[in-house]
Structure formats: structure tokens, C-alpha cells
Amino acid sequence: MGLQEKQWKRSIEEQYVVEFKQDIKNILDADLDVTFDWDSFDSAKEIMYVPTYALDRVKSAFKELANDQDAKEEIVAQIKTLHIKNINDNAEDAKNMRIGDGVFALEVGFGGNHACVFNDTAIRQYLENNL
């Protein structure tokens, strides 16, 4: 990982993740951890899209779902960690979301086009159907 990648990584961990966790605490009245598979990211171009394509979209989905008390309770009960991973090969077809063992895993192609990531509506619908 070069200098630019390290700078973006630190910026995301020290600024964006901190803000995301505070926002989620306000939305869900619960803590949510955020982890990354940093080894899956090859470039600063991929890392720089994490706030928009992952954190903001997950936050938007949680915020909308939290308007329903039952949905909010299910999120809190089933999701303790958001795990973010980049997919480099065939991301359009390989992108994935899953919930298991308290982890909501979001695996998308941060360096690809919009078809390589999920929008907030797709994330919300996935959560509604899988919680």
C-alpha cells in the first residue's frame, strides 16, 4: 500500500468511520463496529469511494428502516459489525451482501462503475428481506 492509499485509509478510519458510527448510534440507539478487508483494495481510487458507496448508503438504508420499530430492533439484534470488502474481478456479477454471525458484509467493486456497487435502495431491500 502506497502513501496515497495509506492517507485515504487513515482518513476513512479516523474521520468517516467515526462520523458513521456516531450517526448510526443516533439512528439505532446502538453501537455498530466497522471493519475492512484492506488487503482487497489495490488503489486510492478504490479506497476513496468507501464513504459514498458503502458508509453513506448503508447509513441511508438503516435510517429509512429505523422508522419502523420492528426493523430497528432486528437490525440491532442481528447486526453488530459492518464489514466492507472490495472486489476487483468481475465485480458486477460478484458483488454481494450477506448477514451472518452478527456481521453485515458488503462486498462490492469500489473501483468499477455504478453496476459494481449497490445503491441504498438495494441495501434497504436486502435488509428487509433478510433480517
PDB file of C-alpha atoms in Angstrom:
ATOM      1  CA  MET A   1       0.000   0.000   0.000  1.00  0.00           C
ATOM      2  CA  GLY A   2       1.492   3.311  -1.111  1.00  0.00           C
ATOM      3  CA  LEU A   3       1.325   6.736   0.506  1.00  0.00           C
ATOM      4  CA  GLN A   4      -1.946   7.808  -1.122  1.00  0.00           C
ATOM      5  CA  GLU A   5      -3.646   4.576  -0.126  1.00  0.00           C
ATOM      6  CA  LYS A   6      -2.404   4.906   3.452  1.00  0.00           C
ATOM      7  CA  GLN A   7      -3.627   8.501   3.630  1.00  0.00           C
ATOM      8  CA  TRP A   8      -7.083   7.596   2.338  1.00  0.00           C
ATOM      9  CA  LYS A   9      -7.284   4.603   4.671  1.00  0.00           C
ATOM     10  CA  ARG A  10      -6.388   6.752   7.677  1.00  0.00           C
ATOM     11  CA  SER A  11      -8.854   9.448   6.610  1.00  0.00           C
ATOM     12  CA  ILE A  12     -11.639   6.894   6.321  1.00  0.00           C
ATOM     13  CA  GLU A  13     -10.858   5.258   9.667  1.00  0.00           C
ATOM     14  CA  GLU A  14     -10.290   8.479  11.601  1.00  0.00           C
ATOM     15  CA  GLN A  15     -12.953  10.697  10.063  1.00  0.00           C
ATOM     16  CA  TYR A  16     -15.611   8.921   8.017  1.00  0.00           C
ATOM     17  CA  VAL A  17     -15.960   5.819  10.190  1.00  0.00           C
ATOM     18  CA  VAL A  18     -16.093   7.906  13.362  1.00  0.00           C
ATOM     19  CA  GLU A  19     -18.869  10.068  11.883  1.00  0.00           C
ATOM     20  CA  PHE A  20     -20.670   6.992  10.527  1.00  0.00           C
ATOM     21  CA  LYS A  21     -20.623   5.277  13.923  1.00  0.00           C
ATOM     22  CA  GLN A  22     -21.957   8.402  15.649  1.00  0.00           C
ATOM     23  CA  ASP A  23     -24.748   8.718  13.085  1.00  0.00           C
ATOM     24  CA  ILE A  24     -25.646   5.031  13.439  1.00  0.00           C
ATOM     25  CA  LYS A  25     -25.696   5.382  17.234  1.00  0.00           C
ATOM     26  CA  ASN A  26     -28.189   8.241  16.818  1.00  0.00           C
ATOM     27  CA  ILE A  27     -30.301   6.288  14.330  1.00  0.00           C
ATOM     28  CA  LEU A  28     -30.339   2.888  16.044  1.00  0.00           C
ATOM     29  CA  ASP A  29     -29.567   3.780  19.677  1.00  0.00           C
ATOM     30  CA  ALA A  30     -26.876   1.092  19.437  1.00  0.00           C
ATOM     31  CA  ASP A  31     -23.227   0.756  18.533  1.00  0.00           C
ATOM     32  CA  LEU A  32     -22.063  -0.715  15.253  1.00  0.00           C
ATOM     33  CA  ASP A  33     -18.471  -1.688  14.550  1.00  0.00           C
ATOM     34  CA  VAL A  34     -16.938  -1.232  11.100  1.00  0.00           C
ATOM     35  CA  THR A  35     -14.204  -3.467   9.738  1.00  0.00           C
ATOM     36  CA  PHE A  36     -12.424  -3.558   6.397  1.00  0.00           C
ATOM     37  CA  ASP A  37     -10.588  -6.104   4.315  1.00  0.00           C
ATOM     38  CA  TRP A  38      -7.945  -3.518   3.406  1.00  0.00           C
ATOM     39  CA  ASP A  39      -5.926  -6.139   1.516  1.00  0.00           C
ATOM     40  CA  SER A  40      -8.745  -6.313  -1.036  1.00  0.00           C
ATOM     41  CA  PHE A  41      -8.139  -2.684  -2.061  1.00  0.00           C
ATOM     42  CA  ASP A  42      -5.456  -2.096  -4.680  1.00  0.00           C
ATOM     43  CA  SER A  43      -5.583   1.657  -5.169  1.00  0.00           C
ATOM     44  CA  ALA A  44      -6.501   5.010  -3.679  1.00  0.00           C
ATOM     45  CA  LYS A  45      -9.175   5.258  -6.379  1.00  0.00           C
ATOM     46  CA  GLU A  46     -10.952   2.276  -4.842  1.00  0.00           C
ATOM     47  CA  ILE A  47     -10.483   3.387  -1.230  1.00  0.00           C
ATOM     48  CA  MET A  48     -11.751   6.921  -1.853  1.00  0.00           C
ATOM     49  CA  TYR A  49     -15.215   5.625  -2.776  1.00  0.00           C
ATOM     50  CA  VAL A  50     -15.779   3.797   0.528  1.00  0.00           C
ATOM     51  CA  PRO A  51     -17.548   6.754   2.221  1.00  0.00           C
ATOM     52  CA  THR A  52     -20.025   7.188  -0.649  1.00  0.00           C
ATOM     53  CA  TYR A  53     -20.550   3.647  -1.917  1.00  0.00           C
ATOM     54  CA  ALA A  54     -20.559   1.934   1.471  1.00  0.00           C
ATOM     55  CA  LEU A  55     -20.895   4.097   4.566  1.00  0.00           C
ATOM     56  CA  ASP A  56     -23.384   6.664   3.230  1.00  0.00           C
ATOM     57  CA  ARG A  57     -25.544   4.066   1.500  1.00  0.00           C
ATOM     58  CA  VAL A  58     -25.686   1.729   4.491  1.00  0.00           C
ATOM     59  CA  LYS A  59     -26.482   4.678   6.756  1.00  0.00           C
ATOM     60  CA  SER A  60     -29.293   5.761   4.436  1.00  0.00           C
ATOM     61  CA  ALA A  61     -30.765   2.246   4.396  1.00  0.00           C
ATOM     62  CA  PHE A  62     -30.559   1.945   8.195  1.00  0.00           C
ATOM     63  CA  LYS A  63     -32.110   5.380   8.649  1.00  0.00           C
ATOM     64  CA  GLU A  64     -35.093   4.532   6.498  1.00  0.00           C
ATOM     65  CA  LEU A  65     -35.574   1.118   8.096  1.00  0.00           C
ATOM     66  CA  ALA A  66     -35.261   2.547  11.620  1.00  0.00           C
ATOM     67  CA  ASN A  67     -38.527   4.409  11.114  1.00  0.00           C
ATOM     68  CA  ASP A  68     -40.151   1.024  11.749  1.00  0.00           C
ATOM     69  CA  GLN A  69     -39.522  -0.057  15.347  1.00  0.00           C
ATOM     70  CA  ASP A  70     -39.570  -3.777  14.471  1.00  0.00           C
ATOM     71  CA  ALA A  71     -36.981  -3.276  11.716  1.00  0.00           C
ATOM     72  CA  LYS A  72     -34.835  -1.192  14.036  1.00  0.00           C
ATOM     73  CA  GLU A  73     -34.918  -3.918  16.693  1.00  0.00           C
ATOM     74  CA  GLU A  74     -33.952  -6.573  14.124  1.00  0.00           C
ATOM     75  CA  ILE A  75     -31.010  -4.532  12.877  1.00  0.00           C
ATOM     76  CA  VAL A  76     -29.750  -4.057  16.430  1.00  0.00           C
ATOM     77  CA  ALA A  77     -30.293  -7.727  17.294  1.00  0.00           C
ATOM     78  CA  GLN A  78     -28.707  -9.187  14.162  1.00  0.00           C
ATOM     79  CA  ILE A  79     -26.011  -6.739  13.044  1.00  0.00           C
ATOM     80  CA  LYS A  80     -23.115  -5.782  15.301  1.00  0.00           C
ATOM     81  CA  THR A  81     -20.482  -5.172  12.610  1.00  0.00           C
ATOM     82  CA  LEU A  82     -20.418  -3.797   9.078  1.00  0.00           C
ATOM     83  CA  HIS A  83     -17.614  -5.482   7.135  1.00  0.00           C
ATOM     84  CA  ILE A  84     -16.510  -3.863   3.880  1.00  0.00           C
ATOM     85  CA  LYS A  85     -14.561  -5.664   1.164  1.00  0.00           C
ATOM     86  CA  ASN A  86     -13.530  -4.618  -2.328  1.00  0.00           C
ATOM     87  CA  ILE A  87     -13.982  -6.941  -5.286  1.00  0.00           C
ATOM     88  CA  ASN A  88     -11.620  -6.474  -8.212  1.00  0.00           C
ATOM     89  CA  ASP A  89     -12.564  -9.266 -10.582  1.00  0.00           C
ATOM     90  CA  ASN A  90     -15.985  -9.453 -12.223  1.00  0.00           C
ATOM     91  CA  ALA A  91     -17.428  -7.140  -9.548  1.00  0.00           C
ATOM     92  CA  GLU A  92     -20.650  -6.514 -11.417  1.00  0.00           C
ATOM     93  CA  ASP A  93     -21.603 -10.180 -11.062  1.00  0.00           C
ATOM     94  CA  ALA A  94     -19.682 -10.968  -7.864  1.00  0.00           C
ATOM     95  CA  LYS A  95     -20.958  -8.094  -5.679  1.00  0.00           C
ATOM     96  CA  ASN A  96     -22.642  -9.471  -2.608  1.00  0.00           C
ATOM     97  CA  MET A  97     -24.365  -8.711   0.680  1.00  0.00           C
ATOM     98  CA  ARG A  98     -24.850 -11.173   3.493  1.00  0.00           C
ATOM     99  CA  ILE A  99     -25.775 -11.280   7.154  1.00  0.00           C
ATOM    100  CA  GLY A 100     -24.365 -13.901   9.488  1.00  0.00           C
ATOM    101  CA  ASP A 101     -22.845 -14.200  12.935  1.00  0.00           C
ATOM    102  CA  GLY A 102     -23.640 -10.565  13.710  1.00  0.00           C
ATOM    103  CA  VAL A 103     -21.888  -9.276  10.590  1.00  0.00           C
ATOM    104  CA  PHE A 104     -23.412  -7.450   7.656  1.00  0.00           C
ATOM    105  CA  ALA A 105     -20.865  -7.987   4.872  1.00  0.00           C
ATOM    106  CA  LEU A 106     -20.866  -5.636   1.908  1.00  0.00           C
ATOM    107  CA  GLU A 107     -18.630  -6.819  -0.926  1.00  0.00           C
ATOM    108  CA  VAL A 108     -18.607  -4.553  -3.977  1.00  0.00           C
ATOM    109  CA  GLY A 109     -16.309  -3.219  -6.681  1.00  0.00           C
ATOM    110  CA  PHE A 110     -15.299   0.205  -5.439  1.00  0.00           C
ATOM    111  CA  GLY A 111     -13.117   0.872  -8.463  1.00  0.00           C
ATOM    112  CA  GLY A 112     -15.698  -0.108 -11.050  1.00  0.00           C
ATOM    113  CA  ASN A 113     -18.775   1.555 -12.408  1.00  0.00           C
ATOM    114  CA  HIS A 114     -22.145   2.025 -10.712  1.00  0.00           C
ATOM    115  CA  ALA A 115     -23.180  -1.503 -11.669  1.00  0.00           C
ATOM    116  CA  CYS A 116     -20.403  -2.832  -9.407  1.00  0.00           C
ATOM    117  CA  VAL A 117     -21.957  -1.421  -6.212  1.00  0.00           C
ATOM    118  CA  PHE A 118     -25.369  -1.443  -4.508  1.00  0.00           C
ATOM    119  CA  ASN A 119     -27.447   1.699  -4.117  1.00  0.00           C
ATOM    120  CA  ASP A 120     -29.141   2.495  -0.811  1.00  0.00           C
ATOM    121  CA  THR A 121     -32.483   1.156  -2.029  1.00  0.00           C
ATOM    122  CA  ALA A 122     -30.950  -2.225  -2.893  1.00  0.00           C
ATOM    123  CA  ILE A 123     -29.256  -2.347   0.510  1.00  0.00           C
ATOM    124  CA  ARG A 124     -32.500  -1.468   2.299  1.00  0.00           C
ATOM    125  CA  GLN A 125     -34.440  -4.099   0.338  1.00  0.00           C
ATOM    126  CA  TYR A 126     -31.808  -6.730   1.080  1.00  0.00           C
ATOM    127  CA  LEU A 127     -32.002  -5.951   4.776  1.00  0.00           C
ATOM    128  CA  GLU A 128     -35.812  -6.003   4.763  1.00  0.00           C
ATOM    129  CA  ASN A 129     -35.795  -9.420   3.119  1.00  0.00           C
ATOM    130  CA  ASN A 130     -33.025 -10.961   5.218  1.00  0.00           C
ATOM    131  CA  LEU A 131     -33.471  -9.708   8.765  1.00  0.00           C
TER     132      LEU A 131
END
